[in-house]
Amino acid sequence: MTKKSIIALLLAGGQGSRLGILTKKAAKPAVLFGGKYRIIDFSLSNCTNSGIDTVGVLTQYQPLKLNNHIGIGKPWDMDRMHGGVTILSPYIKESSAEWYKGTANAISQNIDYVDKQDPEYVIILSGDHIYKMDYSNMLDYHIKNNAEATISVIDVSYEEASRYGIMNANEDGKIVEFEEKPKNPKSTLASMGVYIFTWSVLREYLLRDESMQDSDHDFGKDIIPSMLEEGRRLWAYKFVGYWKDVGTIQAFWESNMDLTKRVPEFNLYDPAWKIYTPNPVKPPHYVGSNGSIKTSVIAEGCMIYGSVRNSVIFPGVIIKAGTLVENSIIMSNTQINEDCRIDHCIVGENSEIGRNVEIGLGVNVPNEHKPGIYFSGITVVGDRAEIPDGTRIGKNVMIDMFALHEDFYGCDIASGSSVYKGGVCE
Amino acid sequence: MNSTMGLILSGWKKPELKELSYIRSVSAIPFGGKYRAIDFVLSNMVNSGVKNVGVLTQYSFRSLLDHLGSGKEWDLDRRYDGLFIFPPSLAGDDSGWYRGSADAMYNNLSFLKRSNEEFVVISQGNGIFKMQMDDMLEYHIKVNADITLAYRKMYDYRPVDLSRMGIIKLDENSRVVDLQEKPLHPQSDLGSIGLYMIRRTLLISLLEECIAHGEYDLVKDILIKKLEQIGVYGYEFKGYWRNISSVQNYYRCSMDMLNPEIRRELFIDNGKIYTKVKDEAPAKYNEEAEVRNAIVADGCFIEGTVENSILFRGVTVAKGAVVRNSIVMQGTVIEQNASIDYVILDKDVVLTKGKYLKGDSEYPVVISKNSVV
């Protein structure tokens, strides 16, 4: 009875370096999303809603916020007698001490955890996508096909296909070929990084992969190809629905903005598929007599005396009179003082923006230091930054975490420039 | 306050609350967008360091039990002590129904006896206030009182409201020399806020004596009758305080929450107000939303106009709908072009398309739970 049919292993150690300042002090799965959530909540809630009550969360990069957030798993109903949520961080072994070297290696290092739960199947998840998926249907599919591995795939456009691992499957879904980021994709079925394995089979491959010196210890690069090569039964499970990798500033901003649409593609309000997260202890939000909010998502504890348009506002944010916030994401407990204009901006937690500050002005030139991260016109302000009164800030600007008044070199921060804590570029 | 336990008297019948309390104990009345009345006194106790709280409940306590659960949300789900709920229980001799507040405590004397705290703070469950009880305990010890009674200058109350509360008179040492329960003609504006501090052993003996005399009420049979024998002292509470006892004062007190200073005092300064959480997404505002001077909880969905109002969790205000000067409780739907003014809609009400309801600031219309209008 207590034997688990399936347990989940959630890979949450990714840095998400293309999210820039947002992941300076937090792993990508811990980044705030959608007005009260963190990105990992979507995968964790999927587990809860799919009836999976045992989840190992593998952490590595900046785990503090993540550990804090997950705690004993109570919000996801994973504070359980048997199973529940377990944080699995890299640890020192008798003869070696090593970080997780790849997705497969991370699981290999935790074989003992899985063996202890003794499940029939394991589902491997990555904690950095926004989607709702019933994993139990995927498991049924896996069992029905008598598969040894089932890979969840989503139809992407032909242009996008070369960014993903592409599964070429025959008509009934059996995978015949796998191509990692192909130049000329033969199909448009992209792997979502969600795998179900029959544990006894995966265990064998993991052990074998560990002994190979030249392996990258990666599911996509090593485990899946060698299973295919050896004629194992791999099936593609087609997922239809909203699925977003929020790995870049632009994608992160867009999928937050998606939530503000009249009928969002991604529905947070479905009572049959709730997204769980720790609830902040805050009163409901208040809209002042001259406040105005349209096409936005506003969390509890906010006080809105100004105007908000097309924005996502997290708990405890204060927006003072005369200020207009548009097309922006304002994270928890940040205060924006009087008479500001904030457009196309992501502001981190616990920051304070002075009076008369304008953000999002001028021309769209990529950031001078990190053009690969800040180029789509969105300015990002890190956690606990303080922006002085009257500052005028352009597009694609990066304001460092903890940047204080003395770190600002002037009142005009042109598009594409950066303000670093202590004035030093890392 | 490690040395103090709490007792909450969660309320007797309040006919003046009409539909709002037919189905629930007065302490369980939804308040302020996401709370229930009892959250305030319970959070005050917790914020003051009380770790052992008993809730005595009599009428329609189902929603109260549901709300309090294991006490986890107030951090009262403890290995030792924590939260205890005492509904009346029929004993073999058909006794057990609480005949009054003193009787309720007497029926649970074993809880008082097995607790170790030196002091007991006793409170009603329907007060909306923020109080640090440590100060009151300090005062209680300093003046060497047998019982300390918290009172407030009710300068902001009307005479008609004063005659619904306990009115006290103090001597120059702040000793209570007169206590009149619900006087027709109040002699002062010093009102008891229904909060008392007392030594646990003294409470036990007073209860035993009271019941032995065939009397059952804490205020009438113990406090008033014993004013001369025991030292009852008044402790002045200077903050915001309202008790929910009628539709009118429920409405007025709710509307007070729109005042930023009162909101700051209650919800931000000196500790949080805890409540049972519900997993709701943040509120969503669409293009047509016009919201001014309003409190809006998570899970609301707004496409209409909302002014001077309080929306609880999961309320829908459809296009063209207008909500003014109203209180709309959890899960209620206001359909297109419907309109309300000075109305209290209880939980899960549906106001169908185009309907118009209007009350008065003194007599708000109350629509009871699950109604379809």
Coordinates of N, CA and C in Angstrom, one line a residue, chain A residues 166-365:
Chain A
I166 N 14.7 17.6 -30.6 CA 13.5 17.2 -31.4 C 13.4 15.7 -31.5
M167 N 12.2 15.2 -31.2 CA 11.9 13.8 -31.2 C 11.2 13.4 -32.6
N168 N 11.8 12.5 -33.3 CA 11.1 12.0 -34.5 C 10.5 10.7 -34.1
A169 N 9.1 10.7 -34.2 CA 8.4 9.5 -33.8 C 7.6 9.0 -34.9
N170 N 7.3 7.7 -34.9 CA 6.4 7.1 -35.9 C 4.9 7.4 -35.5
E171 N 4.0 6.9 -36.3 CA 2.6 7.4 -36.1 C 2.0 7.1 -34.7
D172 N 2.3 5.9 -34.2 CA 1.7 5.6 -32.9 C 2.5 6.2 -31.7
G173 N 3.5 7.0 -32.0 CA 4.2 7.7 -30.9 C 5.5 7.2 -30.5
K174 N 5.9 6.0 -31.1 CA 7.2 5.5 -30.7 C 8.4 6.3 -31.3
I175 N 9.3 6.6 -30.5 CA 10.4 7.5 -30.9 C 11.4 6.7 -31.7
V176 N 11.8 7.2 -32.9 CA 12.7 6.5 -33.7 C 14.1 7.2 -33.8
E177 N 14.0 8.5 -33.5 CA 15.2 9.3 -33.6 C 15.1 10.5 -32.7
F178 N 16.3 10.9 -32.2 CA 16.3 12.1 -31.4 C 17.5 13.0 -31.9
E179 N 17.1 14.3 -32.1 CA 18.2 15.2 -32.5 C 18.2 16.4 -31.6
E180 N 19.4 16.7 -31.1 CA 19.6 17.8 -30.2 C 19.8 19.1 -31.0
K181 N 19.0 20.0 -30.9 CA 19.1 21.3 -31.6 C 19.5 21.1 -33.1
P182 N 18.7 20.5 -33.9 CA 19.0 20.2 -35.3 C 18.9 21.5 -36.2
K183 N 19.8 21.6 -37.1 CA 19.8 22.7 -38.1 C 18.6 22.6 -39.0
N184 N 18.3 21.3 -39.5 CA 17.2 21.1 -40.3 C 16.3 20.0 -39.7
P185 N 15.4 20.5 -38.8 CA 14.6 19.5 -38.0 C 13.7 18.7 -39.0
K186 N 13.5 17.4 -38.6 CA 12.7 16.6 -39.4 C 11.2 16.6 -38.9
S187 N 11.1 17.0 -37.6 CA 9.8 17.2 -37.1 C 9.8 18.4 -36.2
T188 N 8.6 18.7 -35.6 CA 8.5 19.9 -34.8 C 8.1 19.5 -33.4
L189 N 8.4 18.2 -33.0 CA 8.0 17.8 -31.6 C 9.2 18.0 -30.7
A190 N 9.1 19.0 -29.9 CA 10.2 19.4 -29.0 C 10.1 18.8 -27.7
S191 N 11.2 18.3 -27.1 CA 11.2 17.7 -25.8 C 10.9 18.9 -24.8
M192 N 10.0 18.6 -23.8 CA 9.8 19.6 -22.8 C 10.6 19.4 -21.5
G193 N 11.5 18.4 -21.6 CA 12.3 18.2 -20.4 C 11.5 17.5 -19.3
V194 N 10.5 16.8 -19.7 CA 9.7 16.0 -18.8 C 9.8 14.6 -19.2
Y195 N 10.4 13.7 -18.3 CA 10.6 12.3 -18.7 C 10.0 11.4 -17.7
I196 N 9.3 10.3 -18.1 CA 9.0 9.2 -17.2 C 9.8 8.1 -17.6
F197 N 10.5 7.5 -16.6 CA 11.3 6.3 -16.8 C 10.8 5.2 -15.9
T198 N 10.9 4.0 -16.4 CA 10.8 2.8 -15.6 C 12.0 2.8 -14.8
W199 N 11.9 2.9 -13.5 CA 13.1 3.1 -12.6 C 14.2 2.1 -12.8
S200 N 13.8 0.8 -12.9 CA 14.9 -0.2 -13.0 C 15.7 0.0 -14.3
V201 N 15.1 0.4 -15.3 CA 15.8 0.6 -16.6 C 16.7 1.9 -16.5
L202 N 16.1 3.0 -16.0 CA 16.9 4.2 -15.8 C 18.1 4.0 -14.9
R203 N 17.9 3.2 -13.9 CA 18.9 3.0 -12.9 C 20.2 2.4 -13.5
E204 N 19.9 1.4 -14.4 CA 20.9 0.7 -15.1 C 21.7 1.6 -16.0
Y205 N 21.0 2.5 -16.7 CA 21.6 3.4 -17.7 C 22.4 4.5 -16.9
L206 N 21.9 4.9 -15.8 CA 22.6 5.9 -15.0 C 23.9 5.4 -14.5
L207 N 23.9 4.1 -14.0 CA 25.2 3.6 -13.5 C 26.2 3.4 -14.6
R208 N 25.7 3.0 -15.8 CA 26.6 2.8 -16.9 C 27.1 4.2 -17.4
D209 N 26.3 5.2 -17.4 CA 26.7 6.5 -17.8 C 27.7 7.1 -16.9
E210 N 27.6 6.8 -15.6 CA 28.6 7.3 -14.6 C 30.0 6.8 -14.9
S211 N 30.0 5.5 -15.4 CA 31.4 4.9 -15.6 C 32.0 5.4 -16.9
M212 N 31.3 6.2 -17.7 CA 31.8 6.7 -19.0 C 32.5 8.0 -18.7
Q213 N 33.8 8.1 -19.0 CA 34.5 9.3 -18.7 C 34.1 10.5 -19.6
D214 N 33.8 10.2 -20.9 CA 33.6 11.3 -21.8 C 32.2 11.7 -21.9
S215 N 31.3 11.2 -21.0 CA 29.9 11.5 -21.1 C 29.7 12.9 -20.4
D216 N 28.7 13.6 -20.9 CA 28.3 14.9 -20.3 C 27.3 14.6 -19.2
H217 N 26.9 13.4 -19.0 CA 25.9 13.0 -17.9 C 24.6 13.8 -18.0
D218 N 24.1 13.9 -19.3 CA 23.0 14.7 -19.5 C 21.9 13.8 -20.1
F219 N 20.6 14.0 -19.8 CA 19.5 13.2 -20.3 C 19.4 13.3 -21.8
G220 N 19.4 14.6 -22.3 CA 19.2 14.8 -23.7 C 20.4 14.3 -24.5
K221 N 21.6 14.5 -24.0 CA 22.8 14.2 -24.8 C 23.2 12.8 -24.7
D222 N 23.0 12.2 -23.5 CA 23.6 10.9 -23.3 C 22.6 9.8 -23.1
I223 N 21.8 9.9 -22.1 CA 20.9 8.8 -21.7 C 19.9 8.5 -22.8
I224 N 19.2 9.5 -23.3 CA 18.2 9.2 -24.3 C 18.8 8.6 -25.6
P225 N 19.9 9.2 -26.1 CA 20.5 8.6 -27.3 C 21.0 7.2 -27.1
S226 N 21.5 6.9 -25.9 CA 22.0 5.5 -25.8 C 20.9 4.5 -25.6
M227 N 19.8 5.0 -25.0 CA 18.6 4.1 -25.0 C 18.1 3.8 -26.4
L228 N 18.0 4.9 -27.2 CA 17.5 4.7 -28.5 C 18.4 3.7 -29.3
E229 N 19.7 4.0 -29.2 CA 20.6 3.1 -29.9 C 20.5 1.7 -29.6
E230 N 20.1 1.4 -28.3 CA 20.0 0.0 -27.9 C 18.6 -0.5 -28.1
G231 N 17.8 0.2 -28.8 CA 16.5 -0.3 -29.1 C 15.5 -0.4 -28.0
R232 N 15.7 0.5 -27.0 CA 14.7 0.5 -25.9 C 13.4 1.1 -26.3
R233 N 12.4 0.9 -25.5 CA 11.0 1.4 -25.9 C 10.8 2.8 -25.4
L234 N 11.0 3.8 -26.3 CA 10.8 5.2 -26.0 C 9.6 5.7 -26.7
W235 N 8.8 6.4 -26.0 CA 7.5 6.9 -26.6 C 7.5 8.4 -26.4
A236 N 6.9 9.1 -27.3 CA 6.7 10.5 -27.2 C 5.2 10.8 -26.8
Y237 N 5.1 11.6 -25.7 CA 3.7 11.9 -25.2 C 3.4 13.3 -25.6
K238 N 2.4 13.5 -26.4 CA 2.1 14.9 -26.9 C 1.4 15.7 -25.9
F239 N 1.9 16.8 -25.6 CA 1.2 17.7 -24.7 C 0.7 18.9 -25.5
V240 N -0.6 19.2 -25.2 CA -1.2 20.4 -25.9 C -1.6 21.4 -24.8
G241 N -1.2 22.6 -24.9 CA -1.5 23.6 -24.0 C -0.5 24.6 -23.8
Y242 N -0.6 25.5 -22.8 CA 0.3 26.6 -22.6 C 1.6 26.0 -22.0
W243 N 2.7 26.2 -22.6 CA 4.0 25.8 -22.0 C 5.1 26.8 -22.4
K244 N 5.6 27.5 -21.4 CA 6.6 28.5 -21.7 C 7.9 28.3 -20.9
D245 N 8.9 28.4 -21.6 CA 10.2 28.4 -20.9 C 10.5 29.9 -20.7
V246 N 10.6 30.3 -19.4 CA 10.8 31.7 -19.2 C 12.3 32.0 -18.9
G247 N 13.1 31.5 -19.8 CA 14.5 31.6 -19.6 C 15.2 32.9 -20.0
T248 N 14.5 33.8 -20.7 CA 15.1 35.1 -21.0 C 14.3 36.2 -20.4
I249 N 14.9 37.4 -20.3 CA 14.1 38.5 -19.8 C 12.9 38.8 -20.6
Q250 N 13.0 38.7 -21.9 CA 11.9 39.0 -22.8 C 10.8 37.9 -22.6
A251 N 11.2 36.6 -22.5 CA 10.2 35.6 -22.4 C 9.5 35.7 -21.0
F252 N 10.3 36.0 -20.0 CA 9.8 36.1 -18.7 C 8.8 37.3 -18.6
W253 N 9.1 38.3 -19.2 CA 8.2 39.5 -19.2 C 6.9 39.2 -20.0
E254 N 7.1 38.5 -21.2 CA 5.9 38.2 -22.0 C 5.0 37.3 -21.3
S255 N 5.5 36.2 -20.6 CA 4.5 35.3 -20.0 C 3.9 35.9 -18.8
N256 N 4.5 36.8 -18.1 CA 3.8 37.6 -17.1 C 2.7 38.4 -17.7
M257 N 3.1 39.1 -18.8 CA 2.1 39.9 -19.5 C 0.9 39.1 -20.0
D258 N 1.1 37.9 -20.4 CA 0.0 37.0 -20.8 C -1.1 36.9 -19.8
L259 N -0.7 37.0 -18.5 CA -1.7 36.8 -17.4 C -2.6 38.0 -17.3
T260 N -2.2 39.1 -17.9 CA -3.1 40.3 -17.8 C -4.1 40.4 -18.9
K261 N -4.0 39.5 -19.9 CA -5.0 39.6 -21.0 C -6.4 39.3 -20.5
R262 N -7.4 39.6 -21.3 CA -8.8 39.4 -20.9 C -9.1 38.0 -20.6
V263 N -8.8 37.1 -21.6 CA -8.9 35.7 -21.3 C -7.5 35.1 -21.4
P264 N -6.7 35.0 -20.3 CA -5.3 34.6 -20.4 C -5.3 33.2 -20.9
E265 N -4.3 32.9 -21.8 CA -4.1 31.5 -22.3 C -3.8 30.6 -21.1
F266 N -3.1 31.2 -20.1 CA -2.8 30.4 -18.9 C -3.7 30.9 -17.8
N267 N -4.6 30.0 -17.3 CA -5.6 30.4 -16.4 C -5.1 30.0 -14.9
L268 N -4.9 31.0 -14.1 CA -4.5 30.8 -12.7 C -5.8 30.6 -11.9
Y269 N -7.0 30.7 -12.4 CA -8.1 30.8 -11.6 C -9.0 29.5 -11.6
D270 N -8.4 28.5 -12.2 CA -9.2 27.2 -12.3 C -9.2 26.5 -11.0
P271 N -10.4 26.4 -10.4 CA -10.5 25.8 -9.1 C -10.1 24.3 -9.1
A272 N -10.2 23.7 -10.3 CA -9.8 22.3 -10.3 C -8.3 22.0 -10.5
W273 N -7.6 23.1 -10.8 CA -6.1 23.0 -11.0 C -5.5 24.2 -10.4
K274 N -5.5 24.2 -9.1 CA -4.9 25.4 -8.4 C -3.4 25.4 -8.4
I275 N -2.8 26.6 -8.5 CA -1.4 26.7 -8.3 C -1.1 27.1 -6.9
Y276 N -0.3 26.3 -6.2 CA -0.1 26.5 -4.8 C 1.2 27.2 -4.5
T277 N 1.2 28.0 -3.5 CA 2.5 28.7 -3.1 C 2.2 29.1 -1.6
P278 N 3.3 29.4 -0.9 CA 3.1 29.9 0.5 C 2.3 31.2 0.4
N279 N 1.3 31.4 1.2 CA 0.5 32.7 1.2 C 1.2 33.7 2.1
P280 N 1.4 34.9 1.6 CA 1.9 35.9 2.5 C 0.8 36.3 3.5
V281 N 1.3 36.7 4.7 CA 0.3 37.2 5.7 C 0.1 38.7 5.5
K282 N -0.8 39.1 4.6 CA -1.0 40.5 4.3 C -2.5 40.7 4.2
P283 N -3.0 41.9 4.5 CA -4.4 42.2 4.2 C -4.6 42.3 2.7
P284 N -5.9 42.3 2.4 CA -6.2 42.5 0.9 C -5.6 43.8 0.4
H285 N -5.5 44.0 -0.9 CA -4.9 45.3 -1.3 C -5.9 46.4 -1.3
Y286 N -5.4 47.6 -1.3 CA -6.2 48.8 -1.3 C -6.0 49.7 -2.5
V287 N -7.1 50.2 -3.0 CA -7.0 51.1 -4.2 C -7.5 52.4 -3.6
G288 N -6.6 53.5 -3.8 CA -7.0 54.8 -3.2 C -8.0 55.5 -4.0
S289 N -8.5 56.6 -3.5 CA -9.6 57.4 -4.2 C -9.2 57.9 -5.5
N290 N -7.9 58.1 -5.8 CA -7.5 58.5 -7.1 C -6.7 57.5 -7.8
G291 N -6.7 56.3 -7.3 CA -6.0 55.2 -7.9 C -6.8 54.7 -9.1
S292 N -6.1 54.0 -10.0 CA -6.8 53.4 -11.1 C -6.0 52.2 -11.6
I293 N -6.7 51.1 -11.8 CA -6.1 49.9 -12.3 C -6.8 49.3 -13.5
K294 N -6.1 49.0 -14.5 CA -6.7 48.4 -15.7 C -5.8 47.3 -16.2
T295 N -6.4 46.2 -16.7 CA -5.7 45.1 -17.3 C -4.4 44.7 -16.6
S296 N -4.6 44.4 -15.3 CA -3.5 44.1 -14.5 C -3.8 43.0 -13.4
V297 N -2.8 42.5 -12.9 CA -2.9 41.5 -11.8 C -2.3 42.0 -10.6
I298 N -3.1 42.1 -9.5 CA -2.6 42.8 -8.3 C -2.8 41.8 -7.1
A299 N -1.7 41.7 -6.3 CA -1.7 40.7 -5.2 C -2.1 41.5 -3.9
E300 N -2.2 40.7 -2.8 CA -2.6 41.2 -1.5 C -1.5 42.1 -0.9
G301 N -2.0 43.0 0.0 CA -1.1 43.8 0.7 C -0.6 45.0 -0.1
C302 N -1.0 45.2 -1.3 CA -0.6 46.3 -2.1 C -1.4 47.6 -1.7
M303 N -0.8 48.7 -1.9 CA -1.6 50.0 -1.8 C -1.3 50.8 -3.0
I304 N -2.4 51.0 -3.8 CA -2.3 51.6 -5.1 C -2.9 53.0 -5.0
Y305 N -2.1 54.0 -5.0 CA -2.7 55.4 -5.0 C -2.5 56.0 -6.4
G306 N -1.7 55.4 -7.3 CA -1.5 55.9 -8.6 C -2.2 55.0 -9.6
S307 N -1.7 55.0 -10.9 CA -2.3 54.3 -11.9 C -1.5 53.1 -12.4
V308 N -2.2 52.0 -12.7 CA -1.5 50.8 -13.1 C -2.1 50.3 -14.4
R309 N -1.3 50.0 -15.4 CA -1.8 49.5 -16.7 C -1.0 48.3 -17.1
N310 N -1.6 47.3 -17.5 CA -0.9 46.1 -18.1 C 0.3 45.7 -17.3
S311 N 0.1 45.5 -16.0 CA 1.2 45.2 -15.2 C 0.9 44.0 -14.2
V312 N 1.9 43.4 -13.7 CA 1.8 42.4 -12.7 C 2.4 42.9 -11.4
I313 N 1.6 43.0 -10.3 CA 2.1 43.6 -9.1 C 2.0 42.6 -8.0
F314 N 3.2 42.3 -7.3 CA 3.3 41.3 -6.3 C 2.9 41.9 -4.9
P315 N 2.8 41.0 -3.9 CA 2.3 41.4 -2.6 C 3.1 42.6 -2.0
G316 N 2.4 43.4 -1.3 CA 3.0 44.5 -0.5 C 3.6 45.6 -1.2
V317 N 3.3 45.8 -2.5 CA 3.9 46.9 -3.3 C 3.1 48.2 -3.0
I318 N 3.8 49.3 -2.9 CA 3.1 50.6 -2.7 C 3.4 51.4 -3.9
I319 N 2.3 51.9 -4.5 CA 2.5 52.8 -5.7 C 1.8 54.1 -5.3
K320 N 2.5 55.2 -5.2 CA 2.0 56.4 -4.7 C 1.3 57.3 -5.8
A321 N 0.7 58.3 -5.3 CA -0.2 59.1 -6.2 C 0.7 59.8 -7.3
G322 N 0.0 60.0 -8.4 CA 0.7 60.6 -9.5 C 1.6 59.7 -10.3
T323 N 1.8 58.5 -9.9 CA 2.7 57.6 -10.6 C 1.9 56.7 -11.6
L324 N 2.5 56.5 -12.7 CA 1.9 55.6 -13.7 C 2.8 54.4 -13.9
V325 N 2.4 53.2 -13.7 CA 3.1 52.0 -14.0 C 2.5 51.3 -15.1
E326 N 3.3 51.1 -16.2 CA 2.7 50.4 -17.4 C 3.6 49.3 -17.8
N327 N 3.0 48.2 -18.3 CA 3.7 47.1 -19.0 C 4.9 46.7 -18.1
S328 N 4.7 46.6 -16.8 CA 5.8 46.3 -15.9 C 5.5 45.2 -14.9
I329 N 6.5 44.7 -14.3 CA 6.4 43.6 -13.3 C 7.1 44.2 -12.0
I330 N 6.3 44.4 -11.0 CA 6.8 45.0 -9.7 C 6.8 43.9 -8.7
M331 N 7.9 43.5 -8.1 CA 8.0 42.4 -7.2 C 7.7 42.8 -5.7
S332 N 7.6 41.9 -4.9 CA 7.1 42.1 -3.5 C 7.7 43.2 -2.7
N333 N 6.9 43.9 -2.0 CA 7.3 45.0 -1.0 C 8.1 46.1 -1.6
T334 N 8.0 46.3 -2.9 CA 8.7 47.5 -3.5 C 7.9 48.7 -3.3
Q335 N 8.5 49.8 -3.2 CA 7.7 51.1 -3.1 C 8.1 52.0 -4.2
I336 N 7.1 52.5 -4.9 CA 7.3 53.5 -6.0 C 6.7 54.8 -5.5
N337 N 7.5 55.8 -5.4 CA 7.0 57.1 -4.8 C 6.3 57.9 -5.8
E338 N 5.9 59.1 -5.4 CA 5.0 60.0 -6.2 C 5.6 60.4 -7.6
D339 N 4.7 60.6 -8.5 CA 5.0 61.2 -9.8 C 6.0 60.5 -10.7
C340 N 6.0 59.2 -10.6 CA 7.0 58.4 -11.5 C 6.2 57.9 -12.7
R341 N 7.0 57.6 -13.7 CA 6.5 57.0 -14.9 C 7.4 55.7 -15.2
I342 N 6.8 54.6 -15.0 CA 7.6 53.3 -15.1 C 7.0 52.6 -16.3
D343 N 7.8 52.3 -17.3 CA 7.3 51.6 -18.5 C 8.3 50.5 -18.8
H344 N 7.7 49.3 -19.2 CA 8.6 48.2 -19.6 C 9.7 48.0 -18.7
C345 N 9.4 47.6 -17.4 CA 10.4 47.5 -16.4 C 10.1 46.3 -15.5
I346 N 11.1 45.7 -15.1 CA 11.0 44.6 -14.0 C 11.7 45.1 -12.8
V347 N 11.0 45.3 -11.7 CA 11.6 45.8 -10.5 C 11.6 44.7 -9.5
G348 N 12.8 44.4 -8.9 CA 12.9 43.3 -7.9 C 12.2 43.6 -6.6
E349 N 12.4 42.7 -5.6 CA 11.8 42.8 -4.3 C 12.4 43.9 -3.5
N350 N 11.6 44.5 -2.6 CA 12.1 45.4 -1.5 C 13.0 46.6 -2.1
S351 N 12.6 47.0 -3.2 CA 13.3 48.2 -3.8 C 12.5 49.4 -3.5
E352 N 13.2 50.6 -3.7 CA 12.5 51.8 -3.5 C 12.8 52.8 -4.6
I353 N 11.8 53.2 -5.3 CA 12.0 54.2 -6.4 C 11.6 55.5 -5.9
G354 N 12.5 56.5 -6.0 CA 12.2 57.8 -5.5 C 11.1 58.6 -6.3
R355 N 10.9 59.8 -6.0 CA 9.9 60.6 -6.7 C 10.4 61.0 -8.0
N356 N 9.4 61.3 -8.9 CA 9.7 61.8 -10.2 C 10.7 61.0 -11.0
V357 N 10.7 59.7 -10.8 CA 11.7 58.9 -11.6 C 11.0 58.4 -12.9
E358 N 11.7 58.4 -14.0 CA 11.1 57.9 -15.2 C 12.0 56.7 -15.6
I359 N 11.3 55.6 -16.0 CA 12.1 54.5 -16.5 C 11.5 54.0 -17.8
G360 N 12.3 53.7 -18.7 CA 11.9 53.2 -20.0 C 11.9 54.3 -21.1
L361 N 12.7 55.3 -20.9 CA 12.8 56.4 -21.9 C 13.7 56.1 -23.0
G362 N 13.6 56.8 -24.1 CA 14.7 56.8 -25.1 C 14.7 55.7 -26.1
V363 N 15.9 55.5 -26.7 CA 16.0 54.6 -27.8 C 16.3 53.2 -27.3
N364 N 16.0 52.2 -28.1 CA 16.2 50.8 -27.7 C 17.6 50.3 -28.2
V365 N 18.6 50.6 -27.3 CA 19.9 50.1 -27.6 C 20.3 49.0 -26.6

